Short mmCIF file of C-alpha atoms and ligand atoms in Angstrom, two decimals:
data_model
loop_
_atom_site.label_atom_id
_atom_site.label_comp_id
_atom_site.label_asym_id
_atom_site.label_seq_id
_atom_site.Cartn_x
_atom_site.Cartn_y
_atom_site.Cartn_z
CA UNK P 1 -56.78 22.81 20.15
CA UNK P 2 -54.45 20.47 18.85
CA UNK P 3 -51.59 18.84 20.60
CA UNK P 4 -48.91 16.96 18.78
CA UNK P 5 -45.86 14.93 20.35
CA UNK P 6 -43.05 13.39 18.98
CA UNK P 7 -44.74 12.44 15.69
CA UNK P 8 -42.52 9.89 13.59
CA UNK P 9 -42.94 7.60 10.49
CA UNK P 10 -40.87 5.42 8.79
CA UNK P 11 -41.83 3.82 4.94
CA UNK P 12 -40.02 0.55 5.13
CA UNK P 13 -35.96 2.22 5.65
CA UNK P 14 -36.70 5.40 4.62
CA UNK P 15 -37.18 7.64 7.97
CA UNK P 16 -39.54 10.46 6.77
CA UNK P 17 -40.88 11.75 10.21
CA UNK P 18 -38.19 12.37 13.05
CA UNK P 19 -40.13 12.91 16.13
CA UNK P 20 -42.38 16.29 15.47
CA UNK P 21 -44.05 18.41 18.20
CA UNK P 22 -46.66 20.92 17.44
CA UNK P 23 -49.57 22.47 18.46
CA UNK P 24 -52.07 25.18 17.42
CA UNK P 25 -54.85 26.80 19.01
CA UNK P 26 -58.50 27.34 17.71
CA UNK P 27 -58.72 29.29 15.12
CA UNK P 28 -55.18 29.52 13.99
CA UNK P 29 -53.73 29.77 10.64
CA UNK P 30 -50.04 27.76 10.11
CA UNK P 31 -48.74 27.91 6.73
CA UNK P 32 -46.09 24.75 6.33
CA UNK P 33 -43.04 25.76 4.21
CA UNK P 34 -40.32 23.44 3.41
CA UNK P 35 -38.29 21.83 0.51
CA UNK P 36 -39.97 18.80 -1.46
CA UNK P 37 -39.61 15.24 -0.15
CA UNK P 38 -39.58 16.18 3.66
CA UNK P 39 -42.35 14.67 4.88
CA UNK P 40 -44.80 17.59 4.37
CA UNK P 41 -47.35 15.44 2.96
CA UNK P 42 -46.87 12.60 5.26
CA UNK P 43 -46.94 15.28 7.83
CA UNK P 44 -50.85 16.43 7.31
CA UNK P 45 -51.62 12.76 6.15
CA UNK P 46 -50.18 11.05 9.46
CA UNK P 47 -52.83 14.07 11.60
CA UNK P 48 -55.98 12.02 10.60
CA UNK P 49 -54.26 8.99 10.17
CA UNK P 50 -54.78 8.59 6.42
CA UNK P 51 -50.75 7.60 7.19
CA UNK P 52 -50.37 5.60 10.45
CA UNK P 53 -47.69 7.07 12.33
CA UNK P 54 -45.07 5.02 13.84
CA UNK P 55 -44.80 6.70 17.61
CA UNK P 56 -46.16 9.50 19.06
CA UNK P 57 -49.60 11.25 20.04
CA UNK P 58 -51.88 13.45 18.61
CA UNK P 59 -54.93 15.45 20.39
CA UNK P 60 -57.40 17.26 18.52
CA UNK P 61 -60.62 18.65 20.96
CA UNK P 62 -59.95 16.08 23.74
CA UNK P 63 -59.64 13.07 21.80
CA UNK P 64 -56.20 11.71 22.24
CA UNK P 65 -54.79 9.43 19.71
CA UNK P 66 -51.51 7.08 20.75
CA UNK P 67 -50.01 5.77 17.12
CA UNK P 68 -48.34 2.44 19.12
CA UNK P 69 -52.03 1.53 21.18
CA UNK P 70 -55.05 3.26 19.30
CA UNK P 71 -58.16 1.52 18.34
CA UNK P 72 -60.53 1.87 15.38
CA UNK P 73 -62.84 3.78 17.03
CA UNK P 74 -60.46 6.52 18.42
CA UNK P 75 -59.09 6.44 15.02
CA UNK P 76 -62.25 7.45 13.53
CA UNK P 77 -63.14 10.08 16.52
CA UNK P 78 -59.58 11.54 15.63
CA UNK P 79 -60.54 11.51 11.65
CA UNK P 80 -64.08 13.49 12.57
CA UNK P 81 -62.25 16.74 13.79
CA UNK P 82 -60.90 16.87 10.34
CA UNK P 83 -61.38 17.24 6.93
CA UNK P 84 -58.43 17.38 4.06
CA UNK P 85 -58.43 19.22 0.86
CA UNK P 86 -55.86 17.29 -1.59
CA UNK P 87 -53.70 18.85 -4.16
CA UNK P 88 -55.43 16.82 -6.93
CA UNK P 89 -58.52 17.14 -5.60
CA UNK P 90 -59.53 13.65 -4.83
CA UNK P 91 -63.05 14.21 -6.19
CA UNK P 92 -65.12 11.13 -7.23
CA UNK P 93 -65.62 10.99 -10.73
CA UNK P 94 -68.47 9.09 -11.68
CA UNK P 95 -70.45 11.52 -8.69
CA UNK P 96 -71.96 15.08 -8.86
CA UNK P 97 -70.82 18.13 -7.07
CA UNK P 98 -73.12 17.80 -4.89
CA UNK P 99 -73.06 14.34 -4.24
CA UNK P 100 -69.37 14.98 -3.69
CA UNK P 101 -70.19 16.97 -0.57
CA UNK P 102 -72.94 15.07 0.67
CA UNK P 103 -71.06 11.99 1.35
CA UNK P 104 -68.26 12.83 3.98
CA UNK P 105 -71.51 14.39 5.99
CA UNK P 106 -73.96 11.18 5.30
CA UNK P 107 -71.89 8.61 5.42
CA UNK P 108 -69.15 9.51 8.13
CA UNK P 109 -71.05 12.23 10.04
CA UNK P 110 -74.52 10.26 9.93
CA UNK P 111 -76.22 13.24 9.07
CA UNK P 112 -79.54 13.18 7.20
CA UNK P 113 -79.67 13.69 3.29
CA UNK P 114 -81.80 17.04 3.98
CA UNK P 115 -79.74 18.30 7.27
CA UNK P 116 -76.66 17.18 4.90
CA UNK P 117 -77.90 19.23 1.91
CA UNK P 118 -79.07 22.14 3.91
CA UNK P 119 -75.04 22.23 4.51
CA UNK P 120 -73.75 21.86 1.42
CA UNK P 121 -75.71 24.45 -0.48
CA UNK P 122 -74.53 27.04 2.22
CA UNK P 123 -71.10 25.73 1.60
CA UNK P 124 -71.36 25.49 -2.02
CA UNK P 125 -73.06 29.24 -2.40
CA UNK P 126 -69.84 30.41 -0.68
CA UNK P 127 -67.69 29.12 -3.10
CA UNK P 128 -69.61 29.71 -5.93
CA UNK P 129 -71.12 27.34 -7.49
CA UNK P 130 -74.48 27.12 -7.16
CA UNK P 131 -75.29 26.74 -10.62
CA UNK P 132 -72.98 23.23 -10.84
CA UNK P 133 -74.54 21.04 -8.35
CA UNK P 134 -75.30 18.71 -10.64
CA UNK P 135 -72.26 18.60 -12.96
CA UNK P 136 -69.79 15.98 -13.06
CA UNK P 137 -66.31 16.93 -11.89
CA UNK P 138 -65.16 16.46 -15.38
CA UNK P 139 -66.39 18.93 -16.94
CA UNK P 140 -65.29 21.44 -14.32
CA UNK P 141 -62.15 23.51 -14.35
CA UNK P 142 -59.06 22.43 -12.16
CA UNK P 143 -60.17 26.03 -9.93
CA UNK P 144 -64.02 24.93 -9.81
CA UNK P 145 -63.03 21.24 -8.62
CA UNK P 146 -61.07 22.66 -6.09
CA UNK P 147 -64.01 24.87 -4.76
CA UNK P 148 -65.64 21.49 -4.56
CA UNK P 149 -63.00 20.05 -2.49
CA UNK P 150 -63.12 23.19 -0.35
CA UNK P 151 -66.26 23.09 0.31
CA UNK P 152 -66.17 19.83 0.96
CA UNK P 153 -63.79 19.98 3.75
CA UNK P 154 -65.92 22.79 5.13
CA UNK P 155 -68.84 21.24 5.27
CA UNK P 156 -68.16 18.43 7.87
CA UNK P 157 -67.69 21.57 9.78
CA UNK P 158 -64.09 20.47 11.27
CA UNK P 159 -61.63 21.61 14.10
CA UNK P 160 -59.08 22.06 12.01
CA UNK P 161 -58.54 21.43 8.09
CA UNK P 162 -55.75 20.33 6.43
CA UNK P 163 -54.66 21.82 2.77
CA UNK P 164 -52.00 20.10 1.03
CA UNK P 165 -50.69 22.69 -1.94
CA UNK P 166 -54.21 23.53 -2.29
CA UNK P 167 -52.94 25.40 -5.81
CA UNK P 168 -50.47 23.34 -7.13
CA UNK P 169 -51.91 21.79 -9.66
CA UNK P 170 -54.32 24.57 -10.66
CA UNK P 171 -53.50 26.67 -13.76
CA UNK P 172 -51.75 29.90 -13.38
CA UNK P 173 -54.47 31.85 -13.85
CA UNK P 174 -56.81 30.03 -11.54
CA UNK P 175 -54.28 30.27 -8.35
CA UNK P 176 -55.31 33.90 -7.29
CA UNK P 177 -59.16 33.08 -6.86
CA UNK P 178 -58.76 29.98 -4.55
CA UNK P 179 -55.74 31.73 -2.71
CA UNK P 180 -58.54 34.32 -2.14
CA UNK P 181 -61.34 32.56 -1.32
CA UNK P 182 -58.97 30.26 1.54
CA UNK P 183 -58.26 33.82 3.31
CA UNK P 184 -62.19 34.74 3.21
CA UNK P 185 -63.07 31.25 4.88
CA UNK P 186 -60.11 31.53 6.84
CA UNK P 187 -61.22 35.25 8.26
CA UNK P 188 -65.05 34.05 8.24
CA UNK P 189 -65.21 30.81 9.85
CA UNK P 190 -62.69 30.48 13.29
CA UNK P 191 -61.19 27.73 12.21
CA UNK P 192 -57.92 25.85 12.56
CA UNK P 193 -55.69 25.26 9.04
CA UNK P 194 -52.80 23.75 8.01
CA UNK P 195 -51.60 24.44 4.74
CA UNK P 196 -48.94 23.09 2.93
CA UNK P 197 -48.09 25.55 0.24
CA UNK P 198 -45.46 27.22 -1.60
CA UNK P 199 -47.05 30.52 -2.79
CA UNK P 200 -45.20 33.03 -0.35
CA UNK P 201 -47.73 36.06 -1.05
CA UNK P 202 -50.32 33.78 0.48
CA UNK P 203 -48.08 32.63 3.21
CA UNK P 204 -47.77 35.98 4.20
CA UNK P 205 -51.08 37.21 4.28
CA UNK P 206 -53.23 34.46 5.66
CA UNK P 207 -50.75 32.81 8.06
CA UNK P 208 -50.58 33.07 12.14
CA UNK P 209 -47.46 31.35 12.14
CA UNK P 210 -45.10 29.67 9.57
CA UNK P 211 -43.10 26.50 9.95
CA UNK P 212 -40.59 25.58 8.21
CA UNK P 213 -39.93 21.77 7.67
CA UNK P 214 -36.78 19.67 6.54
CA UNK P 215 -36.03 16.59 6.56
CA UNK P 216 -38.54 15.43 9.42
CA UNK P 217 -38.12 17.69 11.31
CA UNK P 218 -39.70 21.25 12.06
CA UNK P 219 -36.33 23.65 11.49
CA UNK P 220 -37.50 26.79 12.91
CA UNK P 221 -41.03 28.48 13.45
CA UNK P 222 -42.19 31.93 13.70
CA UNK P 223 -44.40 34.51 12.45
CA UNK P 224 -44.34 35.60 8.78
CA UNK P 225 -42.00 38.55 9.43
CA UNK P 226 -39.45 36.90 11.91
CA UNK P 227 -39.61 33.19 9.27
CA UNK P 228 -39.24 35.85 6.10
CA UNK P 229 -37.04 38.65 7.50
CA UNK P 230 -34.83 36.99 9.64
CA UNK P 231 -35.01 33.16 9.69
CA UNK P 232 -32.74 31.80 12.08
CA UNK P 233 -31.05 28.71 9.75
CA UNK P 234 -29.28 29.26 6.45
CA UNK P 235 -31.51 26.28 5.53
CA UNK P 236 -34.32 28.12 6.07
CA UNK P 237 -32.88 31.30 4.23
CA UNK P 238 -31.88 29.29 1.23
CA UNK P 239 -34.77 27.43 0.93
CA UNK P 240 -36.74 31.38 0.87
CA UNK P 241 -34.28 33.11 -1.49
CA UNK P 242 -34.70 29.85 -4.34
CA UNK P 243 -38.52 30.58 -4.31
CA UNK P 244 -38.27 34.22 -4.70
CA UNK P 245 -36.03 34.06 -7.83
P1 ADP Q 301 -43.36 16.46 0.74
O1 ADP Q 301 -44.85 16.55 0.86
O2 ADP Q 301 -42.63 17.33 1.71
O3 ADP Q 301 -42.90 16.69 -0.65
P2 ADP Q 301 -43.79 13.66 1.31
O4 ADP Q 301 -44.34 13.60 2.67
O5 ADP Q 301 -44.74 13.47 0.18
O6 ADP Q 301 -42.92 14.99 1.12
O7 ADP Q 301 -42.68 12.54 1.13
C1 ADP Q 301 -41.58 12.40 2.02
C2 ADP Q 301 -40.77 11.19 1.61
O8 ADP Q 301 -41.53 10.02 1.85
C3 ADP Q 301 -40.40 11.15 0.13
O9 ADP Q 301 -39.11 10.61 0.02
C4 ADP Q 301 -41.42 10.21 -0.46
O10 ADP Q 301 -40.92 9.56 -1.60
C5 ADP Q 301 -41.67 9.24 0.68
N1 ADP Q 301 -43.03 8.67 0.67
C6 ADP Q 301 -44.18 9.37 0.78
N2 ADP Q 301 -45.25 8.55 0.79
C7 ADP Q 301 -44.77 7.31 0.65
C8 ADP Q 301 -45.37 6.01 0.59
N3 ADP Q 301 -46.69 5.83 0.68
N4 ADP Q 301 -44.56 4.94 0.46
C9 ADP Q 301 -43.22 5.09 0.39
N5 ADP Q 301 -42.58 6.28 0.45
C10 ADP Q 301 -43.34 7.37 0.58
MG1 MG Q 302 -46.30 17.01 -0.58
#
């Protein structure tokens, strides 16, 4: 469970965060749609605190988090219910694939290098690709460092996961296999996501509810048919019929 109130953040004048609420259960799916520049971003970013927010409170699994009195360590028990999978990937270069998904579990989680490996070859299998554990992210495809990210995220075994345009920088061609291997995890494993995305299609099939964000703010929020088939703002509407053209 995760609890959200009055979320806001500020970079220097520049108010990008106007006082969100949220929440979503375990195991829930919530696709955020919204135009660029709206905080989306800063939105997943301020949820482990890789962004400080200004105000508000966030509670994921009983650990509550107050942005204007929080200390390290809650900041920290906060970040552990989560994992992030970045748009670019965020992979470190001059480490292997599997290194890549050993550290988050080794050096956050504490975990052992053999409990920690025993993880990542499960999570690694799933995504398919066993047979690059020792590569270097370079000389993997955009799709194939993704997986890595994925599995990544996965394997610090998380309450809830946070995708930021999981596809947008992939090549055409490459979208349709991680867009399809996000709904298997997301049917396998009960866990929470947030994804930021703008591939509609997906939206529709993977999410249990759909926000819609501008400027700051969440607009309106519904399922998939009442966000697509009868949004409630003309913002929302506009924002829809420019992505489908
Ligand atoms: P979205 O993901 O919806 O495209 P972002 O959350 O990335 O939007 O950005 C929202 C606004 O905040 C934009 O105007 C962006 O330029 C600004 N912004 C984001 N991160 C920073 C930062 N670290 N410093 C200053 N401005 C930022
Ligand atoms: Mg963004």
């Amino acid at each position: 469970m995760i609890q959200i109130k009055n979320l806001e953040k500020s970079f220097g004048s520049l108010k990008v965060l106007r006082g969100i609420d949220f929440q979503a259960s375990d195991g829930e799916i919530i696709v955020i749609l919204g135009p660029s520049g709206m905080g989306k971003s800063t939105f997943l970013k301020c949820i482990n605190y890789l962004e400080r927010p200004d105000k508000g409170c966030i509670t994921i699994d009983g650990i509550e988090v107050h942005a204007e009195c929080c200390t390290e360590k809650q900041i920290c028990a906060l970040r552990s219910k989560t994992s992030m999978v970045f748009q670019n990937y965020n992979l470190f270069k001059n480490k292997t694939v599997l290194e890549n998904v050993l550290l988050p579990m080794t050096v956050v989680q504490k975990l052992t290098r053999e409990e920690a490996k025993q993880k990542a070859f499960k999570y690694l299998k799933q995504v398919g690709l066993m047979d690059k554990v020792e590569e270097y992210p370079s000389r993997l495809s955009g799709g194939q460092q993704q997986r890595v990210g994925i599995a990544r995220a996965m394997a610090v075994n998380p309450k809830i996961m946070l995708l930021d345009e999981p596809t947008s920088s992939l090549d055409p061609e490459l979208v349709l296999g991680i867009l399809d291997l996000l709904k298997q995890l997301a049917n396998e494993h009960q866990r929470s996501m947030i994804i930021v995305t703008h591939e509609l299609n997906f939206a529709k099939e993977i999410a249990d509810r759909i926000v819609f964000m501008d400027e700051g703010r969440i607009l309106e929020e519904g399922t998939a048919k009442e966000i697509f088939e009868n949004p409630k703002h003309l913002r929302t509407k506009k924002f829809l019929d420019n992505l489908k053209v």
